[in-house]
Amino acid sequence: MIHLDDVTLTFPDGDSRITAVDHVSLTAPAGVVTGITGPSGSGKSSILAVAATLIRPDSGRVLIGDVDAATLSRKEATALRRDGIGIVFQQSNLVPSLTAREQLLVMAELGGGGRRDRTVVRRRADALLDAVGLMAHAGKRPAQLSGGQRQRVAIARALVNDPSVLLVDEPTSALDQERGAEIMDLIAQLTHGQGTATLLVTHDLVHRAALDRLVTVVDGRIADVDEPGRAQSVPRTAYSTTSSR
């Protein structure tokens, strides 16, 4: 589980400061895909950056398990990010010279894989590639894969160290609707199957059905939380832009 407790984040704006996240409290439970949506500039990507320990908030707590990530040093935050948080960016950011399998093995090595049996690490990598439907492409490099396949590798890579938290930023922004739906369904399946606490930023509400919960952010504040059992019909054109803080 990850819990943001009364988090505020500001940025310099000339002689003053602009508030990107305004006293936000938000929980992403284990085994649940919690979506964050909102118009451009609403602060949704800033919330994700705080959750990822990439930015320290001005105030509030960022609880990952029993650890308040907002109080960690840079070195401690890096270690937490490496071992306990999986991050999937808008672009897959794969290493061009590495095969799909090697992308995962390198991440496992960075996450302490060198202290584990290499056979076990390779088995974990292959199991994840199989889970995302890419075992047959394990030996291919990024240039040999489609956009959707590269994003699948990125998801598998984010999960290779068995993180308790998965943070996903606009995973369908560079994909057509069909491939986007496949990626969203895959994230949901892996979240439910592995018990990961998943926080996913999206502007594209056509994929709403893949989300267990949906949090709407406006002007840095939570405007609405759509929980299971409530109406889930959301207009396709609710937000038409893809950029966010």
Short mmCIF file of C-alpha atoms in Angstrom, two decimals:
data_model
loop_
_atom_site.label_atom_id
_atom_site.label_comp_id
_atom_site.label_asym_id
_atom_site.label_seq_id
_atom_site.Cartn_x
_atom_site.Cartn_y
_atom_site.Cartn_z
CA MET A 1 0.00 0.00 0.00
CA ILE A 2 1.03 3.60 -0.60
CA HIS A 3 -0.62 6.46 1.25
CA LEU A 4 -0.19 10.19 0.68
CA ASP A 5 -1.21 12.07 3.81
CA ASP A 6 -2.00 15.80 3.49
CA VAL A 7 0.71 16.31 0.86
CA THR A 8 1.49 19.79 -0.47
CA LEU A 9 4.02 20.55 -3.21
CA THR A 10 4.95 24.00 -4.54
CA PHE A 11 7.34 25.24 -7.22
CA PRO A 12 9.07 28.63 -7.62
CA ASP A 13 7.18 31.07 -9.84
CA GLY A 14 9.09 34.33 -10.08
CA ASP A 15 9.01 35.99 -6.67
CA SER A 16 6.29 33.66 -5.41
CA ARG A 17 5.44 29.96 -5.51
CA ILE A 18 2.79 28.02 -7.39
CA THR A 19 0.96 25.15 -5.71
CA ALA A 20 1.00 21.95 -7.77
CA VAL A 21 -0.36 19.60 -5.08
CA ASP A 22 -2.67 21.12 -2.49
CA HIS A 23 -3.18 19.11 0.74
CA VAL A 24 -3.81 15.82 -1.06
CA SER A 25 -4.58 12.65 0.89
CA LEU A 26 -4.76 9.51 -1.23
CA THR A 27 -4.42 5.77 -0.68
CA ALA A 28 -3.54 3.14 -3.29
CA PRO A 29 -4.34 -0.25 -1.72
CA ALA A 30 -2.46 -3.44 -2.55
CA GLY A 31 -3.89 -5.43 -5.45
CA VAL A 32 -5.87 -2.45 -6.74
CA VAL A 33 -5.36 -0.18 -9.77
CA THR A 34 -6.01 3.39 -8.63
CA GLY A 35 -6.25 5.80 -11.54
CA ILE A 36 -5.58 9.52 -11.37
CA THR A 37 -7.09 11.76 -14.01
CA GLY A 38 -7.71 15.46 -14.52
CA PRO A 39 -7.23 18.29 -17.00
CA SER A 40 -3.85 19.49 -18.18
CA GLY A 41 -1.95 21.20 -15.36
CA SER A 42 -4.14 19.70 -12.64
CA GLY A 43 -1.17 18.28 -10.73
CA LYS A 44 -1.70 14.59 -11.41
CA SER A 45 1.85 13.95 -12.64
CA SER A 46 3.21 15.95 -9.70
CA ILE A 47 1.35 13.59 -7.37
CA LEU A 48 2.96 10.64 -9.14
CA ALA A 49 6.42 12.23 -8.86
CA VAL A 50 5.95 12.68 -5.11
CA ALA A 51 4.76 9.08 -4.77
CA ALA A 52 7.85 7.94 -6.69
CA THR A 53 10.15 9.83 -4.28
CA LEU A 54 11.44 11.82 -7.27
CA ILE A 55 10.33 15.06 -5.59
CA ARG A 56 10.17 15.78 -1.87
CA PRO A 57 6.89 17.48 -0.90
CA ASP A 58 6.82 20.75 1.04
CA SER A 59 4.72 19.06 3.71
CA GLY A 60 2.81 15.87 4.39
CA ARG A 61 3.73 12.20 4.52
CA VAL A 62 4.33 9.62 1.79
CA LEU A 63 3.86 6.24 3.44
CA ILE A 64 5.06 3.16 1.59
CA GLY A 65 4.35 0.36 3.98
CA ASP A 66 5.66 1.64 7.31
CA VAL A 67 8.22 4.00 5.75
CA ASP A 68 7.62 7.75 5.38
CA ALA A 69 9.44 8.36 2.10
CA ALA A 70 9.15 12.14 2.56
CA THR A 71 11.71 11.96 5.37
CA LEU A 72 14.32 9.88 3.54
CA SER A 73 17.69 11.13 2.37
CA ARG A 74 18.41 11.05 -1.37
CA LYS A 75 20.42 7.86 -0.94
CA GLU A 76 17.67 6.20 1.08
CA ALA A 77 15.00 7.33 -1.41
CA THR A 78 17.04 5.90 -4.29
CA ALA A 79 17.32 2.55 -2.50
CA LEU A 80 13.57 2.50 -1.83
CA ARG A 81 12.83 3.37 -5.45
CA ARG A 82 15.18 0.66 -6.69
CA ASP A 83 13.89 -2.12 -4.47
CA GLY A 84 10.30 -1.23 -3.57
CA ILE A 85 8.86 0.90 -6.37
CA GLY A 86 8.35 -0.01 -10.02
CA ILE A 87 7.97 2.94 -12.41
CA VAL A 88 6.60 2.88 -15.96
CA PHE A 89 7.03 6.14 -17.87
CA GLN A 90 5.13 7.45 -20.90
CA GLN A 91 7.99 6.31 -23.11
CA SER A 92 9.39 2.83 -22.55
CA ASN A 93 12.97 4.16 -22.10
CA LEU A 94 14.52 0.80 -22.98
CA VAL A 95 18.27 0.48 -23.52
CA PRO A 96 18.67 0.15 -27.34
CA SER A 97 21.52 -2.36 -27.18
CA LEU A 98 19.84 -4.79 -24.76
CA THR A 99 17.39 -7.57 -25.56
CA ALA A 100 14.02 -7.74 -23.84
CA ARG A 101 15.34 -10.31 -21.38
CA GLU A 102 18.51 -8.31 -20.72
CA GLN A 103 16.44 -5.21 -19.88
CA LEU A 104 14.99 -7.16 -16.95
CA LEU A 105 18.24 -8.83 -15.93
CA VAL A 106 20.07 -5.50 -15.70
CA MET A 107 17.30 -4.04 -13.55
CA ALA A 108 17.45 -7.10 -11.31
CA GLU A 109 21.21 -6.66 -11.00
CA LEU A 110 20.74 -3.03 -9.94
CA GLY A 111 18.12 -4.15 -7.45
CA GLY A 112 20.43 -6.60 -5.74
CA GLY A 113 20.23 -9.42 -8.24
CA GLY A 114 23.98 -9.90 -7.96
CA ARG A 115 23.38 -11.22 -4.45
CA ARG A 116 20.80 -13.71 -5.71
CA ASP A 117 21.16 -16.92 -7.67
CA ARG A 118 21.37 -15.95 -11.34
CA THR A 119 19.23 -18.89 -12.33
CA VAL A 120 16.48 -17.64 -10.01
CA VAL A 121 16.77 -14.11 -11.42
CA ARG A 122 16.60 -15.35 -15.01
CA ARG A 123 13.60 -17.52 -14.15
CA ARG A 124 11.85 -14.48 -12.65
CA ALA A 125 12.64 -12.41 -15.77
CA ASP A 126 11.35 -15.11 -18.10
CA ALA A 127 8.20 -15.58 -16.02
CA LEU A 128 7.42 -11.87 -16.33
CA LEU A 129 8.13 -11.84 -20.07
CA ASP A 130 5.77 -14.79 -20.39
CA ALA A 131 3.17 -12.96 -18.28
CA VAL A 132 3.25 -9.98 -20.65
CA GLY A 133 3.12 -12.25 -23.71
CA LEU A 134 6.67 -11.65 -24.92
CA MET A 135 8.57 -14.84 -24.11
CA ALA A 136 8.90 -15.52 -27.84
CA HIS A 137 10.54 -12.09 -28.25
CA ALA A 138 12.92 -12.33 -25.27
CA GLY A 139 15.97 -12.16 -27.53
CA LYS A 140 14.85 -9.11 -29.51
CA ARG A 141 16.13 -5.56 -29.06
CA PRO A 142 13.80 -2.53 -28.82
CA ALA A 143 14.15 -1.64 -32.52
CA GLN A 144 12.72 -5.07 -33.37
CA LEU A 145 9.64 -4.60 -31.20
CA SER A 146 6.43 -2.65 -31.75
CA GLY A 147 5.46 0.28 -29.52
CA GLY A 148 3.04 -1.90 -27.57
CA GLN A 149 5.65 -4.62 -27.15
CA ARG A 150 8.21 -2.13 -25.88
CA GLN A 151 5.72 -0.87 -23.30
CA ARG A 152 5.10 -4.47 -22.22
CA VAL A 153 8.84 -4.94 -21.68
CA ALA A 154 8.88 -1.72 -19.62
CA ILE A 155 6.07 -3.05 -17.42
CA ALA A 156 7.85 -6.37 -16.91
CA ARG A 157 11.07 -4.52 -16.11
CA ALA A 158 9.28 -2.40 -13.50
CA LEU A 159 8.07 -5.57 -11.77
CA VAL A 160 11.26 -7.65 -11.91
CA ASN A 161 12.36 -6.72 -8.36
CA ASP A 162 8.89 -7.57 -7.01
CA PRO A 163 8.03 -4.03 -5.85
CA SER A 164 5.15 -3.41 -3.48
CA VAL A 165 4.20 -0.27 -5.44
CA LEU A 166 3.82 0.24 -9.21
CA LEU A 167 3.58 3.79 -10.55
CA VAL A 168 2.51 4.26 -14.16
CA ASP A 169 2.49 7.55 -16.09
CA GLU A 170 0.24 7.76 -19.17
CA PRO A 171 0.98 4.22 -20.43
CA THR A 172 -1.29 4.52 -23.48
CA SER A 173 -0.32 8.01 -24.67
CA ALA A 174 1.80 6.76 -27.60
CA LEU A 175 -0.43 3.80 -28.51
CA ASP A 176 -3.56 3.37 -30.60
CA GLN A 177 -6.79 2.49 -28.80
CA GLU A 178 -6.52 -1.28 -29.31
CA ARG A 179 -2.93 -1.54 -28.07
CA GLY A 180 -3.73 0.89 -25.27
CA ALA A 181 -6.57 -1.35 -24.10
CA GLU A 182 -4.23 -4.36 -24.12
CA ILE A 183 -1.68 -2.51 -21.98
CA MET A 184 -4.31 -1.34 -19.49
CA ASP A 185 -5.76 -4.84 -19.18
CA LEU A 186 -2.25 -6.22 -18.68
CA ILE A 187 -1.51 -3.75 -15.87
CA ALA A 188 -4.79 -4.70 -14.18
CA GLN A 189 -4.06 -8.44 -14.47
CA LEU A 190 -0.54 -8.08 -13.06
CA THR A 191 -1.73 -5.81 -10.24
CA HIS A 192 -4.44 -8.23 -9.17
CA GLY A 193 -2.22 -11.28 -9.60
CA GLN A 194 0.84 -9.96 -7.76
CA GLY A 195 -0.91 -7.84 -5.13
CA THR A 196 0.87 -4.67 -6.19
CA ALA A 197 -0.41 -1.25 -5.15
CA THR A 198 -0.74 0.48 -8.52
CA LEU A 199 -1.14 4.22 -9.04
CA LEU A 200 -1.74 5.11 -12.69
CA VAL A 201 -2.01 8.56 -14.26
CA THR A 202 -4.15 8.75 -17.39
CA HIS A 203 -5.99 11.34 -19.44
CA ASP A 204 -7.68 8.73 -21.64
CA LEU A 205 -10.87 7.67 -19.88
CA VAL A 206 -11.85 5.30 -22.68
CA HIS A 207 -9.90 2.74 -20.62
CA ARG A 208 -11.84 3.46 -17.40
CA ALA A 209 -13.01 -0.16 -17.12
CA ALA A 210 -9.44 -1.33 -16.42
CA LEU A 211 -9.25 0.87 -13.29
CA ASP A 212 -10.57 -0.31 -9.94
CA ARG A 213 -10.77 3.24 -8.57
CA LEU A 214 -10.57 6.64 -10.25
CA VAL A 215 -9.40 9.82 -8.53
CA THR A 216 -10.07 13.11 -10.31
CA VAL A 217 -7.66 15.96 -9.59
CA VAL A 218 -8.43 19.61 -10.36
CA ASP A 219 -6.13 22.53 -9.48
CA GLY A 220 -3.94 20.30 -7.33
CA ARG A 221 -6.81 19.03 -5.21
CA ILE A 222 -8.86 15.84 -5.23
CA ALA A 223 -12.23 16.72 -6.73
CA ASP A 224 -13.81 13.26 -6.84
CA VAL A 225 -13.13 9.60 -6.03
CA ASP A 226 -15.02 6.99 -8.05
CA GLU A 227 -15.05 3.84 -5.93
CA PRO A 228 -16.24 0.36 -6.96
CA GLY A 229 -20.00 0.15 -7.14
CA ARG A 230 -20.47 3.75 -8.18
CA ALA A 231 -21.31 4.84 -11.71
CA GLN A 232 -18.33 4.26 -13.98
CA SER A 233 -19.59 5.85 -17.19
CA VAL A 234 -17.23 8.67 -18.14
CA PRO A 235 -17.38 10.65 -21.41
CA ARG A 236 -14.58 9.84 -23.85
CA THR A 237 -13.95 13.56 -24.37
CA ALA A 238 -13.82 14.55 -20.72
CA TYR A 239 -10.22 15.70 -21.13
CA SER A 240 -8.77 16.26 -24.56
CA THR A 241 -5.15 17.13 -23.83
CA THR A 242 -2.29 14.85 -22.84
CA SER A 243 0.09 17.20 -21.05
CA SER A 244 0.20 17.52 -17.28
CA ARG A 245 2.44 18.80 -14.56
#
